mmCIF file of C-alpha atoms in Angstrom:
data_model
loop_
_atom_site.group_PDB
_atom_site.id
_atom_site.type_symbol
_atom_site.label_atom_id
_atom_site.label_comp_id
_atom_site.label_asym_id
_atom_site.label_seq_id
_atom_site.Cartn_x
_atom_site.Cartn_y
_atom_site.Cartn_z
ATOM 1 C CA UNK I 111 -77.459 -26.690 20.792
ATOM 2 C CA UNK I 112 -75.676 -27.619 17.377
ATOM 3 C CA UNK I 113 -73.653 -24.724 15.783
ATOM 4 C CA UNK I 114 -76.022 -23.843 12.746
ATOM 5 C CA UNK I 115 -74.045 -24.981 9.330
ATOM 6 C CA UNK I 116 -72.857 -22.253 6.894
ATOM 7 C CA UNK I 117 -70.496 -21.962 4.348
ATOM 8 C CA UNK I 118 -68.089 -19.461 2.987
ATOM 9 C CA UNK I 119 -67.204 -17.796 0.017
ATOM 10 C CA UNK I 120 -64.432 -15.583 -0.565
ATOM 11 C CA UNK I 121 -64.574 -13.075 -3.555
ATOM 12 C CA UNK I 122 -61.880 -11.224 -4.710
ATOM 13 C CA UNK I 123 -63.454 -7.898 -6.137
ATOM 14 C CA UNK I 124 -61.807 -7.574 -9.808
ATOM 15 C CA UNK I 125 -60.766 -4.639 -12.001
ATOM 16 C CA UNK I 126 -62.577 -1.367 -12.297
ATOM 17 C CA UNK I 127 -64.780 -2.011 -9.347
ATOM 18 C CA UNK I 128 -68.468 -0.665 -9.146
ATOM 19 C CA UNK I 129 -69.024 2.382 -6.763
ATOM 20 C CA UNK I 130 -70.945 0.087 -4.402
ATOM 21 C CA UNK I 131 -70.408 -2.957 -2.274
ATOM 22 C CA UNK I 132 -73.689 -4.796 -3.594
ATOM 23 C CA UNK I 133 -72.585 -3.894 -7.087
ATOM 24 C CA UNK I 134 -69.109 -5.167 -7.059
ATOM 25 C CA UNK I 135 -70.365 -8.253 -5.011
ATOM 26 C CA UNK I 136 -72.843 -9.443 -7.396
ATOM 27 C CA UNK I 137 -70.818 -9.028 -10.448
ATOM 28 C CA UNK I 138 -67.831 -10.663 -9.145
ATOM 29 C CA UNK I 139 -69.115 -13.705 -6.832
ATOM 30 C CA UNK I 140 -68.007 -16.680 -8.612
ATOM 31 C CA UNK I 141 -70.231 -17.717 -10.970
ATOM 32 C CA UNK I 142 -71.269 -21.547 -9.807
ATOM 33 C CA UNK I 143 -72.717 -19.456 -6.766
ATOM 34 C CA UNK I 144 -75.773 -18.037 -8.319
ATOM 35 C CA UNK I 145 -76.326 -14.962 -5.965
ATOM 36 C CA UNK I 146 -79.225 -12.248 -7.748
ATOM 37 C CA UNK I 147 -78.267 -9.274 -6.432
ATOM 38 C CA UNK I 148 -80.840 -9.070 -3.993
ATOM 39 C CA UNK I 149 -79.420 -11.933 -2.537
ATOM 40 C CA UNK I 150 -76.482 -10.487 -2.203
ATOM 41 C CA UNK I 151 -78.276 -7.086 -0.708
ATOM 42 C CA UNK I 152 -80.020 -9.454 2.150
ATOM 43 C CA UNK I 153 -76.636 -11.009 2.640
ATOM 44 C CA UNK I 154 -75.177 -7.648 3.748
ATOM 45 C CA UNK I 155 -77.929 -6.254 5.462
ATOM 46 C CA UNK I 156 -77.631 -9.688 7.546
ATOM 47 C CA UNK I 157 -73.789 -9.112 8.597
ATOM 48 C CA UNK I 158 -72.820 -11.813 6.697
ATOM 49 C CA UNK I 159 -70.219 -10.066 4.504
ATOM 50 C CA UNK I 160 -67.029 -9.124 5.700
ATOM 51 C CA UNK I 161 -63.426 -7.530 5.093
ATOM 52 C CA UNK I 162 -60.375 -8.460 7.015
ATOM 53 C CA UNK I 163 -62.665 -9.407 9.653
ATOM 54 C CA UNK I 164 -64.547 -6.128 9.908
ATOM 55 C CA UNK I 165 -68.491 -6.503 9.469
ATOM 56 C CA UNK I 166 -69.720 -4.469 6.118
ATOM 57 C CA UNK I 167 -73.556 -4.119 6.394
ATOM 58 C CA UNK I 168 -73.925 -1.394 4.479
ATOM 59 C CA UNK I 169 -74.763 -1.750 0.680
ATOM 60 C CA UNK I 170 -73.234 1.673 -0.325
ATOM 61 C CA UNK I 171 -69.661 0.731 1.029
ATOM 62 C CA UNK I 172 -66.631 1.276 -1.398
ATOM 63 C CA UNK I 173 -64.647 -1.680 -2.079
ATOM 64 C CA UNK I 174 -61.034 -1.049 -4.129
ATOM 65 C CA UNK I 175 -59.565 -3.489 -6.523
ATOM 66 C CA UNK I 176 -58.174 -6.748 -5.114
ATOM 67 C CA UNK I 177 -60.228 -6.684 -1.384
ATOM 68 C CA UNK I 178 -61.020 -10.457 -0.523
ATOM 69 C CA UNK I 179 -64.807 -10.424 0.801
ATOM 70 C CA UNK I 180 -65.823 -13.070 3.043
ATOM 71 C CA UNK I 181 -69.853 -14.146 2.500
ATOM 72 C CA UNK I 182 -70.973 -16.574 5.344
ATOM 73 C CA UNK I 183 -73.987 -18.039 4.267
ATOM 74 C CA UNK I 184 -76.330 -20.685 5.965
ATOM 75 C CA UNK I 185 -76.187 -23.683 4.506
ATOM 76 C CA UNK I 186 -79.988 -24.228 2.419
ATOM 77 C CA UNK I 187 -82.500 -25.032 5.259
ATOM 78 C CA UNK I 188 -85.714 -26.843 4.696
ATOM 79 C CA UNK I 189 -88.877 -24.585 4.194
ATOM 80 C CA UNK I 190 -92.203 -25.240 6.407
ATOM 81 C CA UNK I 191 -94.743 -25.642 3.472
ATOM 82 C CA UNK I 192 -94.793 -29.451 3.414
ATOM 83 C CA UNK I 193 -94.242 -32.017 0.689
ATOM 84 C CA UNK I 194 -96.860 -33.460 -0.925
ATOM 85 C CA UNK I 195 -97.556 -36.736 -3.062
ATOM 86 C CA UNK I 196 -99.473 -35.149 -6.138
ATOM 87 C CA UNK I 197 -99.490 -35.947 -9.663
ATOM 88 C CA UNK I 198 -97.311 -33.930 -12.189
ATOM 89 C CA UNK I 199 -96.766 -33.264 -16.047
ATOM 90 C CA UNK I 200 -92.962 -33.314 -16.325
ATOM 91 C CA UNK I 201 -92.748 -31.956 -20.171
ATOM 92 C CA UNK I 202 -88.867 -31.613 -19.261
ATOM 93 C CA UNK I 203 -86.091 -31.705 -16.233
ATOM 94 C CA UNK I 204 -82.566 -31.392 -15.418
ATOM 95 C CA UNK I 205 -80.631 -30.787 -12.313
ATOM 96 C CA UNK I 206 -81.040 -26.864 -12.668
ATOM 97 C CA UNK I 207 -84.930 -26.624 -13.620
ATOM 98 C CA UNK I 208 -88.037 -28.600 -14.503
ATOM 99 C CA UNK I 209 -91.068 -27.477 -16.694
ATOM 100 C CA UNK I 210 -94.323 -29.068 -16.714
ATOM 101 C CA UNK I 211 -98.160 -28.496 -18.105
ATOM 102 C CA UNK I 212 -100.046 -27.449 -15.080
ATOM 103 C CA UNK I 213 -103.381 -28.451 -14.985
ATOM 104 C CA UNK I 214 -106.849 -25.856 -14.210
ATOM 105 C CA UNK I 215 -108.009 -25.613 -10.720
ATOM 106 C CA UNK I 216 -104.002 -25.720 -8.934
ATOM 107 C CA UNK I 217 -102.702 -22.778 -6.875
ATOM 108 C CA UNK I 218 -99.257 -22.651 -7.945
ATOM 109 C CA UNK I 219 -97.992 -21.068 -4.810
ATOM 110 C CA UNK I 220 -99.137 -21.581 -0.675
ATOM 111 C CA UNK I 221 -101.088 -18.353 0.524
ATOM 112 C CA UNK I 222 -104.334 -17.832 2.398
ATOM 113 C CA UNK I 223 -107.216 -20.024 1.403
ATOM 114 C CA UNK I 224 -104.861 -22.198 -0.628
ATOM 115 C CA UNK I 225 -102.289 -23.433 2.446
ATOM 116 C CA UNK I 226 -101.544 -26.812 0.640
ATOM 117 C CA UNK I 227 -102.025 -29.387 -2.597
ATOM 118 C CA UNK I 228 -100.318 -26.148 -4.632
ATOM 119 C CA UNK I 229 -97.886 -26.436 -7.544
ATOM 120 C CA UNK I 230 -94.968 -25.982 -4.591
ATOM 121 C CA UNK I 231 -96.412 -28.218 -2.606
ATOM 122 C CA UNK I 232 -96.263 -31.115 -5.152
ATOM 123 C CA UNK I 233 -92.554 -29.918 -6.105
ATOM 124 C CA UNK I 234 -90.849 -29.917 -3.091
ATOM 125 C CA UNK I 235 -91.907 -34.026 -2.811
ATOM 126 C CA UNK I 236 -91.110 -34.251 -6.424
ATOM 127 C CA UNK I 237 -87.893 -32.953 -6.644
ATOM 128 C CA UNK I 238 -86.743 -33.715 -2.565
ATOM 129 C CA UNK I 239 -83.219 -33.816 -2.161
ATOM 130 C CA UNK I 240 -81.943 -32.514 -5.539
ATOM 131 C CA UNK I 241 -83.118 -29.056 -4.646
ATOM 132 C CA UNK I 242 -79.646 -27.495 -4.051
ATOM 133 C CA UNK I 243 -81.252 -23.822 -1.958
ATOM 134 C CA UNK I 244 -83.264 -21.034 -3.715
ATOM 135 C CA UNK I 245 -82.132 -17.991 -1.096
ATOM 136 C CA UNK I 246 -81.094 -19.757 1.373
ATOM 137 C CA UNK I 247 -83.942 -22.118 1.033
ATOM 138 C CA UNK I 248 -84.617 -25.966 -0.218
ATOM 139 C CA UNK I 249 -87.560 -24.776 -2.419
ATOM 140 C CA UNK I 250 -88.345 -24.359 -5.857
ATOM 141 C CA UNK I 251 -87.553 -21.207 -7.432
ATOM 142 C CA UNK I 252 -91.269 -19.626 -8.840
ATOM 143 C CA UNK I 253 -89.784 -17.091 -11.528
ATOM 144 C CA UNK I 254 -93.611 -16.896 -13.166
ATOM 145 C CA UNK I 255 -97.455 -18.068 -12.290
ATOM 146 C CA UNK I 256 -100.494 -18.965 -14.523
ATOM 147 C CA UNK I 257 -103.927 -17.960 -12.529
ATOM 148 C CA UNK I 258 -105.300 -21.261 -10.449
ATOM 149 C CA UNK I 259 -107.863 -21.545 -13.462
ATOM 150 C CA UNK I 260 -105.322 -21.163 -16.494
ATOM 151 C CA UNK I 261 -104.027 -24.473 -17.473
ATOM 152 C CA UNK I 262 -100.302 -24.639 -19.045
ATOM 153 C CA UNK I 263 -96.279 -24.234 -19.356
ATOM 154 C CA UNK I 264 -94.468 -23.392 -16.096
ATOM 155 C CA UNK I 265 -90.557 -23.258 -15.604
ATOM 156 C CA UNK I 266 -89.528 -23.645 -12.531
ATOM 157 C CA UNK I 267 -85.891 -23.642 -10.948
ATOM 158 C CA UNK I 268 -84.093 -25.764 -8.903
ATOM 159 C CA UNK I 269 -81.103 -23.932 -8.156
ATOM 160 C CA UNK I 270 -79.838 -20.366 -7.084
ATOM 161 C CA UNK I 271 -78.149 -19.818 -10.512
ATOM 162 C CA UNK I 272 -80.788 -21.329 -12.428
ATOM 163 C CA UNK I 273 -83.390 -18.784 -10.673
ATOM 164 C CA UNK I 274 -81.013 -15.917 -11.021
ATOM 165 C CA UNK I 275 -80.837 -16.889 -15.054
ATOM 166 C CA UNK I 276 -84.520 -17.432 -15.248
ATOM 167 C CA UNK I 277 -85.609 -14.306 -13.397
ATOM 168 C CA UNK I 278 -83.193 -11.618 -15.599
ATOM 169 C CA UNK I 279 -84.802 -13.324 -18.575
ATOM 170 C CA UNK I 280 -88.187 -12.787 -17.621
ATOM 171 C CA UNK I 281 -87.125 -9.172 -16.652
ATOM 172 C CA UNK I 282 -85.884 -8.388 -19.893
ATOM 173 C CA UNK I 283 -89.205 -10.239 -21.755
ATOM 174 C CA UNK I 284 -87.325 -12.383 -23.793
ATOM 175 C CA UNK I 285 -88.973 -15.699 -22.872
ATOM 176 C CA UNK I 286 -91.256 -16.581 -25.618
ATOM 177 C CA UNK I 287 -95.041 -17.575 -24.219
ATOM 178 C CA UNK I 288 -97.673 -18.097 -26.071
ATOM 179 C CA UNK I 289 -101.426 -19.071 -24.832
ATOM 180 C CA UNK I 290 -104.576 -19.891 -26.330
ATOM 181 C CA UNK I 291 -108.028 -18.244 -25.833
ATOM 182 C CA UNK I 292 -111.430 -18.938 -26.258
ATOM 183 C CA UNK I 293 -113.442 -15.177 -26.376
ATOM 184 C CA UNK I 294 -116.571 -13.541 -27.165
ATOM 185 C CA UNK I 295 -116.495 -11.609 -30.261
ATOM 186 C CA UNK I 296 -114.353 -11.441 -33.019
ATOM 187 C CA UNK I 297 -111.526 -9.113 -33.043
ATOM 188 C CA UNK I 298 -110.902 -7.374 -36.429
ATOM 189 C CA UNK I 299 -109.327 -4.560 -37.598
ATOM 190 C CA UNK I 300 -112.443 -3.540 -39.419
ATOM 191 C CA UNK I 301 -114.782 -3.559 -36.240
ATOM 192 C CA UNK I 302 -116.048 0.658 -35.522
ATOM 193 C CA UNK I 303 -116.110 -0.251 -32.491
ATOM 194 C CA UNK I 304 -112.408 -0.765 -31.759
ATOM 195 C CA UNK I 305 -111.462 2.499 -33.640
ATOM 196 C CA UNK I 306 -110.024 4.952 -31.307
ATOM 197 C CA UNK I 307 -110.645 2.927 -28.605
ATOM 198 C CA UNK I 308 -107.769 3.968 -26.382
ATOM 199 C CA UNK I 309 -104.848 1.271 -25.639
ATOM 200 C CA UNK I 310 -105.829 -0.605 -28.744
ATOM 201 C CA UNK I 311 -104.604 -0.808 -32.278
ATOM 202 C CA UNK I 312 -103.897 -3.323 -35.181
ATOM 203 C CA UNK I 313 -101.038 -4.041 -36.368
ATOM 204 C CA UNK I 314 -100.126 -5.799 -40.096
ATOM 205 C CA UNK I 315 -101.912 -9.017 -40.688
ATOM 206 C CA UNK I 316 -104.923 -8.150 -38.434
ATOM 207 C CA UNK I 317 -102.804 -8.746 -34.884
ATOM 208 C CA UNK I 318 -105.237 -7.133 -32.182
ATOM 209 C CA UNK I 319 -102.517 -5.087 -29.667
ATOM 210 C CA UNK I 320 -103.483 -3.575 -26.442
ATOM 211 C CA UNK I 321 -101.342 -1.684 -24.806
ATOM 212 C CA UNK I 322 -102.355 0.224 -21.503
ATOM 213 C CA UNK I 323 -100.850 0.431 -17.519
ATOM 214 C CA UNK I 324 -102.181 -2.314 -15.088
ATOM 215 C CA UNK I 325 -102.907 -1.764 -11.376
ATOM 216 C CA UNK I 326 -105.146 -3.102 -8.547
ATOM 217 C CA UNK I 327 -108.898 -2.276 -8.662
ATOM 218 C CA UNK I 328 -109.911 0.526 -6.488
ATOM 219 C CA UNK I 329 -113.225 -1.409 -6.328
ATOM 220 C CA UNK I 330 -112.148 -4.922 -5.972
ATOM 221 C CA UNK I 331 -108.805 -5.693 -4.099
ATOM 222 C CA UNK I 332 -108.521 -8.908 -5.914
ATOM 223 C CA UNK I 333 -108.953 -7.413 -9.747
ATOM 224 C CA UNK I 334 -106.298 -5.987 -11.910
ATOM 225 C CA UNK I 335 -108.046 -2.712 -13.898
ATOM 226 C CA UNK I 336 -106.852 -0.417 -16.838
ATOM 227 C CA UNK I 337 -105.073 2.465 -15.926
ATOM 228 C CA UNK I 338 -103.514 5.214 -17.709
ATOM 229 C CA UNK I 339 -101.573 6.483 -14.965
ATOM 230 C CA UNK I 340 -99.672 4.645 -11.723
ATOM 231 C CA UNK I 341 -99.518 1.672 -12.901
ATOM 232 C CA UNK I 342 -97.485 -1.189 -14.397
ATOM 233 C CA UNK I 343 -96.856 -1.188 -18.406
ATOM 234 C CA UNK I 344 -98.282 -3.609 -20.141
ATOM 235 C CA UNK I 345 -98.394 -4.805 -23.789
ATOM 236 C CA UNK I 346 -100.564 -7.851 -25.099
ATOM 237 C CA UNK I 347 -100.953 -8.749 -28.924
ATOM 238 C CA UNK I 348 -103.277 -11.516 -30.377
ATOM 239 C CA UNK I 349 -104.084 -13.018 -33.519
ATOM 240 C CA UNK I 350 -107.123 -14.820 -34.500
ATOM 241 C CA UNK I 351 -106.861 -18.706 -35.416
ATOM 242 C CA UNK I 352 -110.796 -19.761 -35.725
ATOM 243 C CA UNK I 353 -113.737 -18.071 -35.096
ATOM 244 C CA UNK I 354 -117.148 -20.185 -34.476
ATOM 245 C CA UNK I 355 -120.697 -19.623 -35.371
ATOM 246 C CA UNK I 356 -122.932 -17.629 -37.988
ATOM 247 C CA UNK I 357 -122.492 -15.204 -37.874
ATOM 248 C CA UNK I 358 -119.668 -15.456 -35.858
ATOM 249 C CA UNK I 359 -119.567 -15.085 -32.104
ATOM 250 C CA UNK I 360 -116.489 -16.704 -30.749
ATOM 251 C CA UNK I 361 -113.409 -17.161 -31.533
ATOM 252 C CA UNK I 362 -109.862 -18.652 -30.868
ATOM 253 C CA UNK I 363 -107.226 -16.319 -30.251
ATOM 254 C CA UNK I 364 -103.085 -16.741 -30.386
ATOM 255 C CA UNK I 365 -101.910 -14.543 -27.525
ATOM 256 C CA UNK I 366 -98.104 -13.200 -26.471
ATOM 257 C CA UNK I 367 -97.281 -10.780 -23.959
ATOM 258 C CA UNK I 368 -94.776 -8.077 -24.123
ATOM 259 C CA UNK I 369 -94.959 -7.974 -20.472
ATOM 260 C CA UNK I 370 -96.376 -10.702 -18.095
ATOM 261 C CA UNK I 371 -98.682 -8.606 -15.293
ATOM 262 C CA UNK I 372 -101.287 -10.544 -13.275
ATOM 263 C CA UNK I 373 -104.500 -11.442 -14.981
ATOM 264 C CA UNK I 374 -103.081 -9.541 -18.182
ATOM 265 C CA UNK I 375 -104.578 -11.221 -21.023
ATOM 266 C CA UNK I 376 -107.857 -11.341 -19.018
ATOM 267 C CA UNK I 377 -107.996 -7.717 -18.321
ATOM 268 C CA UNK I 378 -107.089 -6.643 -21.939
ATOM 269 C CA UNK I 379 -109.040 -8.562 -23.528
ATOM 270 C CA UNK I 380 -111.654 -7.681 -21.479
ATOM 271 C CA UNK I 381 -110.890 -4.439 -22.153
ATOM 272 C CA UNK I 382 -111.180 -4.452 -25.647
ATOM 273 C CA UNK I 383 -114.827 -6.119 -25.169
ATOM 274 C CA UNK I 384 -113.623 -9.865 -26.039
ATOM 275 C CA UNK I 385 -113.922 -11.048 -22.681
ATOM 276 C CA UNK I 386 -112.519 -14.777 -21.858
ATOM 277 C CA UNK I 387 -115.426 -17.354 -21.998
ATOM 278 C CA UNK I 388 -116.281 -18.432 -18.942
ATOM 279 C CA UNK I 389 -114.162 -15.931 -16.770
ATOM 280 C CA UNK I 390 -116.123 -15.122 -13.713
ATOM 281 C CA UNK I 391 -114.164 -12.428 -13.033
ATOM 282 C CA UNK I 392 -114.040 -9.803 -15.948
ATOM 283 C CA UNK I 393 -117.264 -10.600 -17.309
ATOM 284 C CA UNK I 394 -116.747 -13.485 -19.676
ATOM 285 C CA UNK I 395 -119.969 -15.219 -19.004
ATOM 286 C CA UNK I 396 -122.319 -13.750 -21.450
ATOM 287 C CA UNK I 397 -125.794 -14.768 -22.707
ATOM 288 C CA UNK I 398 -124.863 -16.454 -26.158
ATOM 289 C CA UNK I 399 -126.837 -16.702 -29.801
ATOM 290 C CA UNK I 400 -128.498 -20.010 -29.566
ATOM 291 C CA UNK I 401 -129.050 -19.369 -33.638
ATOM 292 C CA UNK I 402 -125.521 -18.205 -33.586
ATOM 293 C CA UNK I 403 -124.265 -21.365 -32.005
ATOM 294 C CA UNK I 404 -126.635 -23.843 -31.693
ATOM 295 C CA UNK I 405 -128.304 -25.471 -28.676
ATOM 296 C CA UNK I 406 -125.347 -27.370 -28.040
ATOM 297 C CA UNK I 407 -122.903 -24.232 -28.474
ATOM 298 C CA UNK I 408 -124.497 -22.493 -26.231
ATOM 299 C CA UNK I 409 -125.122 -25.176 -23.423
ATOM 300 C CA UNK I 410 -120.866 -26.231 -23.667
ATOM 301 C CA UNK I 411 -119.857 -22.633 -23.221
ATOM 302 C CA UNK I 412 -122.228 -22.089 -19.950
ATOM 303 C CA UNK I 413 -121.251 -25.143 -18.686
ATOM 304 C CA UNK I 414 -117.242 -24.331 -19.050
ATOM 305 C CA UNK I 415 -116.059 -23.538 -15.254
ATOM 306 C CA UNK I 416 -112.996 -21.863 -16.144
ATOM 307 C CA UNK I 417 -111.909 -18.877 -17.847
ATOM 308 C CA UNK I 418 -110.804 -20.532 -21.211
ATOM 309 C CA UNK I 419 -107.289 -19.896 -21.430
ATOM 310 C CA UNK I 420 -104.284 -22.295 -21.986
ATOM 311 C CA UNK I 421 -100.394 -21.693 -21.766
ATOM 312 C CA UNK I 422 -99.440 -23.702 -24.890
ATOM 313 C CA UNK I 423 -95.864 -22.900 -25.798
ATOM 314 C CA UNK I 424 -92.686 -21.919 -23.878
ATOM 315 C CA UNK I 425 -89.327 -20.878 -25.083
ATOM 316 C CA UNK I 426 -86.140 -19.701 -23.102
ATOM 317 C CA UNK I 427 -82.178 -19.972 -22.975
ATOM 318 C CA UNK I 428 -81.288 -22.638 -20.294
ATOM 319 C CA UNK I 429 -80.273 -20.542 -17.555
ATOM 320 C CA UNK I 430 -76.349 -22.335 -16.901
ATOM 321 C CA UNK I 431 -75.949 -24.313 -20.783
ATOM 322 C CA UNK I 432 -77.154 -21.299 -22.644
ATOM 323 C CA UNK I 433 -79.491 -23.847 -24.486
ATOM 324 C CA UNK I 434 -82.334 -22.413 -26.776
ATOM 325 C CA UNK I 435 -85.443 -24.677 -25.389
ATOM 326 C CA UNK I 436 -89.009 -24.815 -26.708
ATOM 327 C CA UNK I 437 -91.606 -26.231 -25.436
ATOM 328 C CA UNK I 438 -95.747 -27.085 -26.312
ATOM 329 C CA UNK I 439 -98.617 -28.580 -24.043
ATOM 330 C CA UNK I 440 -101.460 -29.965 -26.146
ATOM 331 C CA UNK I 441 -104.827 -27.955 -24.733
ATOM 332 C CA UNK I 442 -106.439 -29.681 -22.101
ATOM 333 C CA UNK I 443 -109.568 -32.499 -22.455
ATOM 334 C CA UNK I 444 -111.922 -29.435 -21.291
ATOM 335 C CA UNK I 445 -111.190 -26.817 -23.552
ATOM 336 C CA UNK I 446 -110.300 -29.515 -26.881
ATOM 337 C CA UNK I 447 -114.212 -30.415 -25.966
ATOM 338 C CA UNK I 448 -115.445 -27.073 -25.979
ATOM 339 C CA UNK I 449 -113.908 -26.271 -29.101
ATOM 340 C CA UNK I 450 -114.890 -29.790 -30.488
ATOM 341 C CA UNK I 451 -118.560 -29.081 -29.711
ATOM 342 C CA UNK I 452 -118.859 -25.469 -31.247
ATOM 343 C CA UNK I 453 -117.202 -26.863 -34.508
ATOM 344 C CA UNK I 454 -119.991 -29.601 -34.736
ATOM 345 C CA UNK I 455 -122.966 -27.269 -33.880
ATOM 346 C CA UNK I 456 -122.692 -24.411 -36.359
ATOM 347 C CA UNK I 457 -120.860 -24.018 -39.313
ATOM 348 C CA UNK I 458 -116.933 -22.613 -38.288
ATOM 349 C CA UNK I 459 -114.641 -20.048 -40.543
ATOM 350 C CA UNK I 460 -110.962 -20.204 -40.200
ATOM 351 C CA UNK I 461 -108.634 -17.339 -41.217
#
């Protein structure tokens, strides 16, 4: 049998050392390495660190000023989900990330029901050799997901360091996304209805803000609920950009997240009673005003498959340059038709 490839990496642990061996690893691997620190936690727990020769698998080890650590790593091995020939929207790529417009109705990642033809899938033939290991692994690095149904902006990294860069970004919430929604109602600051309602408030120039905890549905595994307790913080804010029909019944919404939870804008929204047209799942297929918004209004929106939401813009430091990047994706042929028909059939205001 072939002796399996690795590679090693000495670090020489620096001034003022952290109190902990997966501390003062992390901070002072050399830098083209890329390790997160839970890499570096697996690494240890897997006997692959070591100090004049002596094992150290335990994470809450003191190290002193001028050790030399030995990581042996395994070389990047190729992953089991296969490569597969599908389409893409490349909006951008380099050798340390790509970002493209995903389109409605693709599973980003491989899980039950959804084994192949995902997002991942498509990548790994994409991108094939220049994938340089994502722990330990040729595959792409998934730092965030849109819903199968959500059409949009996805970064995705190609290296360890570009994933590490990515992911502490994301942690910290300041990558700038921004999605468009098509909802029922019309939030307004004005609306009794909203007043007191709790996890909602206005803020200055009539920007709808929910703000509640998010956690699994005690009543349906695969549903995220409001909770108020035990759950994951979340923060969502939206603006209106066009509302459609007389009186009005829909309307186009701006929407940025403080946090990025699954199904967040979907559950808030929901939550503050403007549902996502055509969501299935929190209740966004309602019986429409036909003298609202016309025959033809009426007959687009209950024909839309999807929930009606669209990741539009992107922003984020490049994870190794430092590079300030911004990206759009134009909304897809299905939702610019749905919005085309509703301004045609009734009368529109803008704001």
């Amino acid at each position: 049998m072939a002796e399996e490839p690795f590679t090693e990496i000495q670090v020489r642990v620096g001034p003022q050392p952290p109190a902990r061996l997966d501390k003062a690893l992390a901070r002072d691997v050399p830098e083209g390495h890329g390790l997160s620190r839970s890499r570096v936690v697996k690494l240890i727990e897997d006997g692959a660190v070591s100090r004049e020769g002596e094992v150290l698998d335990n994470v809450r080890l003191k190290v002193a000023e001028g050790d030399v650590l030995i990581l042996r790593m395994r070389q990047p091995v190729e992953v089991e989900t296969r490569a597969q020939e599908i389409a893409l929207d490349i909006i951008w790529e380099d050798e340390e990330l790509i970002v493209l417009n995903k389109p409605a109705g693709m599973v980003v990642h491989p899980a039950p029901g959804s084994p192949d033809h995902t997002l991942v899938n498509a990548l790994l033939h994409h991108c094939g050799d220049s994938l340089s290991g994502i722990g330990g692994e040729k595959r792409p690095g998934i730092v965030h997901r849109i819903d199968k149904e959500t059409s949009g902006l996805l970064v995705v990294a190609k290296s360890d360091r570009a994933h590490q860069g990515l992911a502490a970004q994301f942690e910290r919430h300041t990558v700038m996304r921004r999605y468009l929604a098509l909802v029922h109602g019309v939030p307004d600051a004005g609306d009794p209805r909203l007043r007191g309602m709790r996890g909602v408030s206005f803020e200055t120039g009539n920007i709808l803000k929910v703000t509640s905890q998010l956690a699994r549905s005690k009543t349906d595994r695969q549903k995220q609920a409001v909770v108020w307790a035990n759950g994951r913080h979340a923060i969502t804010r939206a603006r209106r950009l066009e509302s459609f029909g007389t009186p009005p019944a829909l309307a186009l919404l701006e929407c940025w997240l403080e946090t990025g939870r699954t199904h967040q804008i979907r559950v808030h929204l929901a939550h503050a009673g403007h549902g996502l047209v055509g969501d299935p799942v929190y209740g966004g297929r309602r019986k429409l005003s036909e003298r609202a918004l016309g025959v033809d209004g009426v007959a687009a929106c209950a024909g839309f498959s999807r929930q009606a939401l669209h990741a539009a813009t992107l922003g984020f430091a490049h994870p190794v340059s430092g590079e300030m990047l911004d990206f759009s994706a134009p909304l897809p042929p299905d939702m610019e038709g749905l919005l085309t028909v509703l301004r045609m059939s009734r009368p529109n205001t803008t704001q």
